[in-house]
PDB file of C-alpha atoms in Angstrom:
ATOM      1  CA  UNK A 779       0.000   0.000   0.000  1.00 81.00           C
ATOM      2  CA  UNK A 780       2.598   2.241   1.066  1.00 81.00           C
ATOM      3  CA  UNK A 781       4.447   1.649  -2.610  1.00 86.00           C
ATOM      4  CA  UNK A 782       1.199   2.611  -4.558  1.00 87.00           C
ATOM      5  CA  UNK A 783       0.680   5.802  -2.350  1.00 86.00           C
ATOM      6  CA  UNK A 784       4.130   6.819  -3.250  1.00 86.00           C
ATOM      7  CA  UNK A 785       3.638   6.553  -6.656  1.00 86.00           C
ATOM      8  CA  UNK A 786       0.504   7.699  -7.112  1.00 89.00           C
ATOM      9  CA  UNK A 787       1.432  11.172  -5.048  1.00 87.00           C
ATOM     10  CA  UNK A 788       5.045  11.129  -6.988  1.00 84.00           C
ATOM     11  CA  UNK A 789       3.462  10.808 -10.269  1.00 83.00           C
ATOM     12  CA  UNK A 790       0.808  14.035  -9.869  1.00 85.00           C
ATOM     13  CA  UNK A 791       1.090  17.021 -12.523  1.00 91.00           C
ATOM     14  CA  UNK A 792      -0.272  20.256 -11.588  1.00 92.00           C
ATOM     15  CA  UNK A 793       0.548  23.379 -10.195  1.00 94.00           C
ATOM     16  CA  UNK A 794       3.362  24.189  -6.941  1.00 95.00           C
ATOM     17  CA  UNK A 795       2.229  25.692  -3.751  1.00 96.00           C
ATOM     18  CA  UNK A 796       4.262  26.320  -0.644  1.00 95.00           C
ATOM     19  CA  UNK A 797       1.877  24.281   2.571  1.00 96.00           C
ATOM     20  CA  UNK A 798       1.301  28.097   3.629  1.00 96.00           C
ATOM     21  CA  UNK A 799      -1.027  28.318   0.560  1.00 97.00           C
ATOM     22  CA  UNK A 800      -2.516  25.351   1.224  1.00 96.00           C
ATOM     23  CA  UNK A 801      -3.364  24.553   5.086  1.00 96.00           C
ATOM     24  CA  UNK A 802      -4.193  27.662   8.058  1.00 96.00           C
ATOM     25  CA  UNK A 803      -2.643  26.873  11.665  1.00 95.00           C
ATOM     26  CA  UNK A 804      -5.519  27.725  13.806  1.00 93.00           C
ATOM     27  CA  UNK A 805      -5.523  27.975  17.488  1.00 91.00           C
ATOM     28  CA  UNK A 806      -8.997  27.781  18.422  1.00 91.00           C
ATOM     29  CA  UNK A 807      -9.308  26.953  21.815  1.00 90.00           C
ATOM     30  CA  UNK A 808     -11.875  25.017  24.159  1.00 86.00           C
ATOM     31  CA  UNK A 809     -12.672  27.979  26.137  1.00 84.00           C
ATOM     32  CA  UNK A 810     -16.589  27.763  26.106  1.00 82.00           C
ATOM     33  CA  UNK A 811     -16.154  23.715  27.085  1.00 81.00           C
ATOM     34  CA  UNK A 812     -17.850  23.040  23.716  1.00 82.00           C
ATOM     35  CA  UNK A 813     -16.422  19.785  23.698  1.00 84.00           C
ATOM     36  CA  UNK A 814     -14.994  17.003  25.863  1.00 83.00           C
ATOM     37  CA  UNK A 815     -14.138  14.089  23.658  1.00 84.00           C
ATOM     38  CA  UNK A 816     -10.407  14.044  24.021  1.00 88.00           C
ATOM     39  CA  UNK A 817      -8.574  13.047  20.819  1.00 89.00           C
ATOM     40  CA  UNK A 818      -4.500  12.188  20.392  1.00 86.00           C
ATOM     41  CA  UNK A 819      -2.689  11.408  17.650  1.00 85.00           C
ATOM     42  CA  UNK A 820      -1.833   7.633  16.437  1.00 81.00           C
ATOM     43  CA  UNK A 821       0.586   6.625  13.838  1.00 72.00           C
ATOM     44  CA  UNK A 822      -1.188   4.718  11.806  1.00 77.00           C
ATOM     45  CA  UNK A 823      -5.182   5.452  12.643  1.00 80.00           C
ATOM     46  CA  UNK A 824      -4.562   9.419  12.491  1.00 85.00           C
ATOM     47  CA  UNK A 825      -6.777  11.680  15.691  1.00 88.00           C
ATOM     48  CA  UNK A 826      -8.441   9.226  17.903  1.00 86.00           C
ATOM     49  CA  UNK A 827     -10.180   8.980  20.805  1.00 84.00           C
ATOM     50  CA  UNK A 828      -8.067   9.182  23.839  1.00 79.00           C
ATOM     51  CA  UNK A 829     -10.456   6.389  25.443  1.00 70.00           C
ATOM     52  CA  UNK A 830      -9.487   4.269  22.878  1.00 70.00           C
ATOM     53  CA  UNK A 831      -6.137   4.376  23.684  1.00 70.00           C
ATOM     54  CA  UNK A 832      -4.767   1.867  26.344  1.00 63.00           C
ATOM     55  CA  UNK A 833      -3.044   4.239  27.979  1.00 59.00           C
ATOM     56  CA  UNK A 834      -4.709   5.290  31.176  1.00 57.00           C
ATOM     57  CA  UNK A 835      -3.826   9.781  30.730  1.00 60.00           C
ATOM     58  CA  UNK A 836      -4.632  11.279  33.584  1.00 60.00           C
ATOM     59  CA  UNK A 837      -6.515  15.286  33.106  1.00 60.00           C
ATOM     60  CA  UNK A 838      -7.809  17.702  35.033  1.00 65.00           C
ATOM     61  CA  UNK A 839     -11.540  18.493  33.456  1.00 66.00           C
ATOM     62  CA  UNK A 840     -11.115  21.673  34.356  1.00 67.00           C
ATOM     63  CA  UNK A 841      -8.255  22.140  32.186  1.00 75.00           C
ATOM     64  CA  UNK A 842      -9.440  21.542  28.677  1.00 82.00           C
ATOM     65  CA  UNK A 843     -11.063  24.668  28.557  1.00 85.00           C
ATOM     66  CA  UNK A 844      -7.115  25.407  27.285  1.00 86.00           C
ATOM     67  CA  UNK A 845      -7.460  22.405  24.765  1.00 91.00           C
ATOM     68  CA  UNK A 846      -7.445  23.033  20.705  1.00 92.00           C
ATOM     69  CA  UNK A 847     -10.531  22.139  18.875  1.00 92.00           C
ATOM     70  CA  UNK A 848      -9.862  19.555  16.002  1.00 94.00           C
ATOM     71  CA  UNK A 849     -12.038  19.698  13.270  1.00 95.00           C
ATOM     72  CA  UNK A 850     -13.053  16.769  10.712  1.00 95.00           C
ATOM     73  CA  UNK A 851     -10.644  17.356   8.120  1.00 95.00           C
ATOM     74  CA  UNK A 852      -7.405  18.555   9.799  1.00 95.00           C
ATOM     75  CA  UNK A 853      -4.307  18.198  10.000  1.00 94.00           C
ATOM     76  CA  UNK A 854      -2.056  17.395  13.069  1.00 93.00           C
ATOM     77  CA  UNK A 855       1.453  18.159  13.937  1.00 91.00           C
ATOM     78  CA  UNK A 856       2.444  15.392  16.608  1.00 87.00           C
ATOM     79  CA  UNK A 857       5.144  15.266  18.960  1.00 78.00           C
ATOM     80  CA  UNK A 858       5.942  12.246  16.924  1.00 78.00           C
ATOM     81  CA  UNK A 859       5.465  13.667  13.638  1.00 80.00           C
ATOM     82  CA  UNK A 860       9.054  13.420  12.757  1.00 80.00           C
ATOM     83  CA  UNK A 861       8.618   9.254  12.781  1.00 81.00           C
ATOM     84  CA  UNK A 862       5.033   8.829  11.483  1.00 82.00           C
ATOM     85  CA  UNK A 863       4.491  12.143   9.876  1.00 87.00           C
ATOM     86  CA  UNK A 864       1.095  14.209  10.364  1.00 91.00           C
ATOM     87  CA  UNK A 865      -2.345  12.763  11.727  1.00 90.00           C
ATOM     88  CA  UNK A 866      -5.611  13.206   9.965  1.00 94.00           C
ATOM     89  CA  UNK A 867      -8.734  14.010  11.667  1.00 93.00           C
ATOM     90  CA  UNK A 868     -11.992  12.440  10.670  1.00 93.00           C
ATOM     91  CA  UNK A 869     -13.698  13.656  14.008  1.00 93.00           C
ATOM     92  CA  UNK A 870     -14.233  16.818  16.125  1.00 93.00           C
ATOM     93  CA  UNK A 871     -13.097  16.894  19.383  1.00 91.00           C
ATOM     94  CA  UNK A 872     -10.293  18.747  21.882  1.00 92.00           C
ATOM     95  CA  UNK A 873      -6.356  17.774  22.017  1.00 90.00           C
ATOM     96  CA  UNK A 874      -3.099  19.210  23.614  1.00 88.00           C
ATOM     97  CA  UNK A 875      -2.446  22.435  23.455  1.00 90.00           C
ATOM     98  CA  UNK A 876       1.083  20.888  22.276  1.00 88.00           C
ATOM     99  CA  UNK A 877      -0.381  19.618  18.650  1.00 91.00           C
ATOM    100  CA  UNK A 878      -0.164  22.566  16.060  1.00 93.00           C
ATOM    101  CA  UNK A 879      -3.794  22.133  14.006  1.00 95.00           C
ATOM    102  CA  UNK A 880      -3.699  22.488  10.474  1.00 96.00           C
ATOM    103  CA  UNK A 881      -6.816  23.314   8.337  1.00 96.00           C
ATOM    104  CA  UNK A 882      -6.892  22.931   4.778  1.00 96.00           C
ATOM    105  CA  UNK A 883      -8.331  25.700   2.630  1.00 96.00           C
ATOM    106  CA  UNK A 884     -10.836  24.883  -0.374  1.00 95.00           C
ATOM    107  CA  UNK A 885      -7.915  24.072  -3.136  1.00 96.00           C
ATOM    108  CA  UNK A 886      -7.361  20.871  -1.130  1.00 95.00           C
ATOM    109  CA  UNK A 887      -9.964  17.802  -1.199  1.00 95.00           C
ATOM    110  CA  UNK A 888     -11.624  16.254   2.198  1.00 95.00           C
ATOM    111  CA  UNK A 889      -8.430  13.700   3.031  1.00 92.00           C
ATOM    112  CA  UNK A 890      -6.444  14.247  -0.181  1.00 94.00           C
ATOM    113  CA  UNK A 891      -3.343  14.961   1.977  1.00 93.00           C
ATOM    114  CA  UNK A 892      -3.777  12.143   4.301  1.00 91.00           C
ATOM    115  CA  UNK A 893      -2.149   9.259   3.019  1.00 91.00           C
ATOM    116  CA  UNK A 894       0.779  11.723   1.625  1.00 92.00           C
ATOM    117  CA  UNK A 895       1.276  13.032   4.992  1.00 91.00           C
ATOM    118  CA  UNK A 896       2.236   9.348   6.331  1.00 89.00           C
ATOM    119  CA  UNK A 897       4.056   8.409   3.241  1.00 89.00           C
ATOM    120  CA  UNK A 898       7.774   7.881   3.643  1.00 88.00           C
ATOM    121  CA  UNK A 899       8.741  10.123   1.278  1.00 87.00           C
ATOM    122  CA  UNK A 900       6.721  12.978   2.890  1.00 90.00           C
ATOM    123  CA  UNK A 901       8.188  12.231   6.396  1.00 88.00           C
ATOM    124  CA  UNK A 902      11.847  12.064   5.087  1.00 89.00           C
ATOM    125  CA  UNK A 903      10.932  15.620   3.815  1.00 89.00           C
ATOM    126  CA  UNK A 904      11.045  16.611   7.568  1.00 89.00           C
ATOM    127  CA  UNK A 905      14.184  15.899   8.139  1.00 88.00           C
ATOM    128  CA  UNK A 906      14.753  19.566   6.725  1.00 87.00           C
ATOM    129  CA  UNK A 907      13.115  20.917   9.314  1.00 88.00           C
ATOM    130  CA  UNK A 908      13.240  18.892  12.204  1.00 85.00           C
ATOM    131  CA  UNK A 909      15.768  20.089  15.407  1.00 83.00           C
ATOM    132  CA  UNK A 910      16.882  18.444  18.253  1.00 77.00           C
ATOM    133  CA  UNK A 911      17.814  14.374  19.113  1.00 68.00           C
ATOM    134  CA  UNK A 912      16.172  11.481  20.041  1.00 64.00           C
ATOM    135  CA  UNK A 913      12.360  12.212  21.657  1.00 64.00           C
ATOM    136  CA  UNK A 914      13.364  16.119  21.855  1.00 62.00           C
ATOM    137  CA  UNK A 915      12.611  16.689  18.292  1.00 73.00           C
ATOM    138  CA  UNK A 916      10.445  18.602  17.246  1.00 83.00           C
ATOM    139  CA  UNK A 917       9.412  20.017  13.420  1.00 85.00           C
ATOM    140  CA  UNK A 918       9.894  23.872  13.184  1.00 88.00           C
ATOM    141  CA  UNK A 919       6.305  23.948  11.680  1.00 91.00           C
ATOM    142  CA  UNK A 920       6.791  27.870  10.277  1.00 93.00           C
ATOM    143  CA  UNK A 921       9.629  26.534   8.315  1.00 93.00           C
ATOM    144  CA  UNK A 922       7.869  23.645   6.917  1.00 93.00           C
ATOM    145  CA  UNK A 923       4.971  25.716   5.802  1.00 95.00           C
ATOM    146  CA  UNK A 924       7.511  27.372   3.063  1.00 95.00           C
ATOM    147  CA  UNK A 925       8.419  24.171   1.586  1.00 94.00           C
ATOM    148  CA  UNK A 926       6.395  23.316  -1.692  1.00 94.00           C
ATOM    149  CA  UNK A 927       4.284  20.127  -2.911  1.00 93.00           C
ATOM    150  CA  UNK A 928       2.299  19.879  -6.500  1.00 93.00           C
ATOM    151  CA  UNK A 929      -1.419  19.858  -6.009  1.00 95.00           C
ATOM    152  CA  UNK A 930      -3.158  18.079  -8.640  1.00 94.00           C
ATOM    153  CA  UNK A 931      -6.740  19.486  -9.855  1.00 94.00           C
ATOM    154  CA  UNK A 932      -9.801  18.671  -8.033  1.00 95.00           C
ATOM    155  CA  UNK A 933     -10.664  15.878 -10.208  1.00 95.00           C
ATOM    156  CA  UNK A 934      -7.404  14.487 -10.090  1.00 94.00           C
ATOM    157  CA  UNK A 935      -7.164  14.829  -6.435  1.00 94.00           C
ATOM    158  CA  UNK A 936     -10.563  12.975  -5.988  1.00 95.00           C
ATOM    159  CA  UNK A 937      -9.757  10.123  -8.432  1.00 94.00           C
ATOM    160  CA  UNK A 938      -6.775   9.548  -6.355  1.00 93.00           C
ATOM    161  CA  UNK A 939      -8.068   9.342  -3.118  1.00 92.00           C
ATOM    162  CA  UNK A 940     -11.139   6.892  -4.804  1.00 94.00           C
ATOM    163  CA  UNK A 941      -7.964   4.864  -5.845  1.00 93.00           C
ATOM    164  CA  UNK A 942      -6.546   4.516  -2.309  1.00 91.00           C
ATOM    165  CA  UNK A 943     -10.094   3.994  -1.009  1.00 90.00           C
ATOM    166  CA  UNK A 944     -10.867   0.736  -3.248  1.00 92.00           C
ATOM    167  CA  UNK A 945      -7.005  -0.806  -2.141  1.00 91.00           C
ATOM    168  CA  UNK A 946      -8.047   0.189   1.369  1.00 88.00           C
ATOM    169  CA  UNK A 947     -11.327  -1.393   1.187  1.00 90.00           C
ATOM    170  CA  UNK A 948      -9.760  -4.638  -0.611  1.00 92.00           C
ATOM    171  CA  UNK A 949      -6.975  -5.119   2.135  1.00 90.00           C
ATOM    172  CA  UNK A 950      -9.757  -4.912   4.642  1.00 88.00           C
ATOM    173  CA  UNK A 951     -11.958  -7.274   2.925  1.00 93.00           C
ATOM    174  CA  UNK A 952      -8.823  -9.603   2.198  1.00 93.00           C
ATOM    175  CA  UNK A 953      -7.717  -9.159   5.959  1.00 92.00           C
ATOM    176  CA  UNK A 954     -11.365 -10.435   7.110  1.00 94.00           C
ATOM    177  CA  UNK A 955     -11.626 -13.602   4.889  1.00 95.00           C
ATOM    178  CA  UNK A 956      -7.544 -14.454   6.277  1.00 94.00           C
ATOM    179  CA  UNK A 957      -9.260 -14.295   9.507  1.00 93.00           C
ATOM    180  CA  UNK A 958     -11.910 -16.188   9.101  1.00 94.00           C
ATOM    181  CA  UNK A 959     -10.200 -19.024   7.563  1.00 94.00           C
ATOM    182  CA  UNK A 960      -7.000 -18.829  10.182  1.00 94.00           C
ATOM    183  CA  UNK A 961     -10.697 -19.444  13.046  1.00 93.00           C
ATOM    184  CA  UNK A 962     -11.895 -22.284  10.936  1.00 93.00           C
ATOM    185  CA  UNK A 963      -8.676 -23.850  10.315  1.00 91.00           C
ATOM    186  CA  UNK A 964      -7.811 -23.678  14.081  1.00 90.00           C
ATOM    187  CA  UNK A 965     -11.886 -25.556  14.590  1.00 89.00           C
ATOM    188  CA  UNK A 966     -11.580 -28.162  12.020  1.00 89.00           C
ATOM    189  CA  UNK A 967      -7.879 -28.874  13.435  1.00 87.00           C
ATOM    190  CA  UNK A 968      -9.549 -29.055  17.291  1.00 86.00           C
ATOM    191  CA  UNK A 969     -12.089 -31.016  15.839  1.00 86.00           C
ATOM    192  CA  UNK A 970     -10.200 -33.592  13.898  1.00 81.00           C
ATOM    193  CA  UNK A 971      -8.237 -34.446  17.309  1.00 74.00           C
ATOM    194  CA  UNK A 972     -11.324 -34.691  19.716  1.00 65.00           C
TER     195      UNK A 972
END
């Protein structure tokens, strides 16, 4: 999957924008306790809920009145973005103060960004504007908003993401049916021996 993403992002024709063109950092903050759902960022499953995590983080309630909103459709700058590059969110909710939020403006398709934002090439990109060692690093996110990226046409940008959909969906379905066969194989083996 990651391969075809690659390519498929690599391969685009259209015109050059710096991010700054592309994506707003917004602050917008929790301060009228609109929301409560606490989100973090995962490496491969983009925003999530913090519940879902199991990692038990401890919060005052009080204190997400400090919290940035996330939106459905932005972007997030991690603490680990420099290893698993920037998280997509598909839900509204509240996260740390620490994440820098990006929102896409209308040149940019629901999700087109996505999958490029956890590609490998993308995330070696970063390396231009990362600082510090180990777990200090962080990505000097003013910095990376000058660098460039070719943005396909609408069309273009929705046929690709249709693309990565269907192999998405297929790998799921294909995942399912290895599943189900690994459960019957282990019954028909327990049966066979009873």
């Amino acid at each position: 999957m990651s391969a075809i993403v690659e390519e498929l992002y690599s391969a685009t024709k259209g015109e050059t924008y710096s991010f700054r063109q592309l994506l707003e950092v917004v602050n917008e903050k929790n301060r009228k306790l609109e929301y409560t759902n606490v989100l973090s960022a995962s490496q491969e499953l983009g925003m999530i809920k913090r519940s879902d995590i199991n990692i038990d983080i401890k919060f005052e309630q009080d204190s997400i009145c400090g919290y940035k909103i996330v939106r459905n459709g932005d972007y997030v700058v991690h603490l680990r973005s420099f290893q698993g590059g920037f998280a997509f969110s598909d839900k509204t909710g509240i996260c740390s103060p620490a994440y820098t939020i990006l929102r896409p403006n209308d040149l940019v398709v629901y999700g087109y960004l996505s999958h490029f934002f956890t590609s490998r090439l993308f995330i070696k990109s970063l390396k231009l504007v990362t600082y510090g060692i180990r777990d200090g690093r962080s990505i000097n996110v003013d910095e990376w908003l000058n660098m460039t990226v070719i943005l396909p046409t609408i069309q273009e940008q929705l046929h690709i993401i249709e693309i990565i959909n269907s192999i998405s969906s297929k790998l799921y379905n294909e995942t399912r049916i290895y599943d189900s066969l690994l459960r019957q194989k282990s019954y028909l083996l327990k049966a066979m021996f009873i």
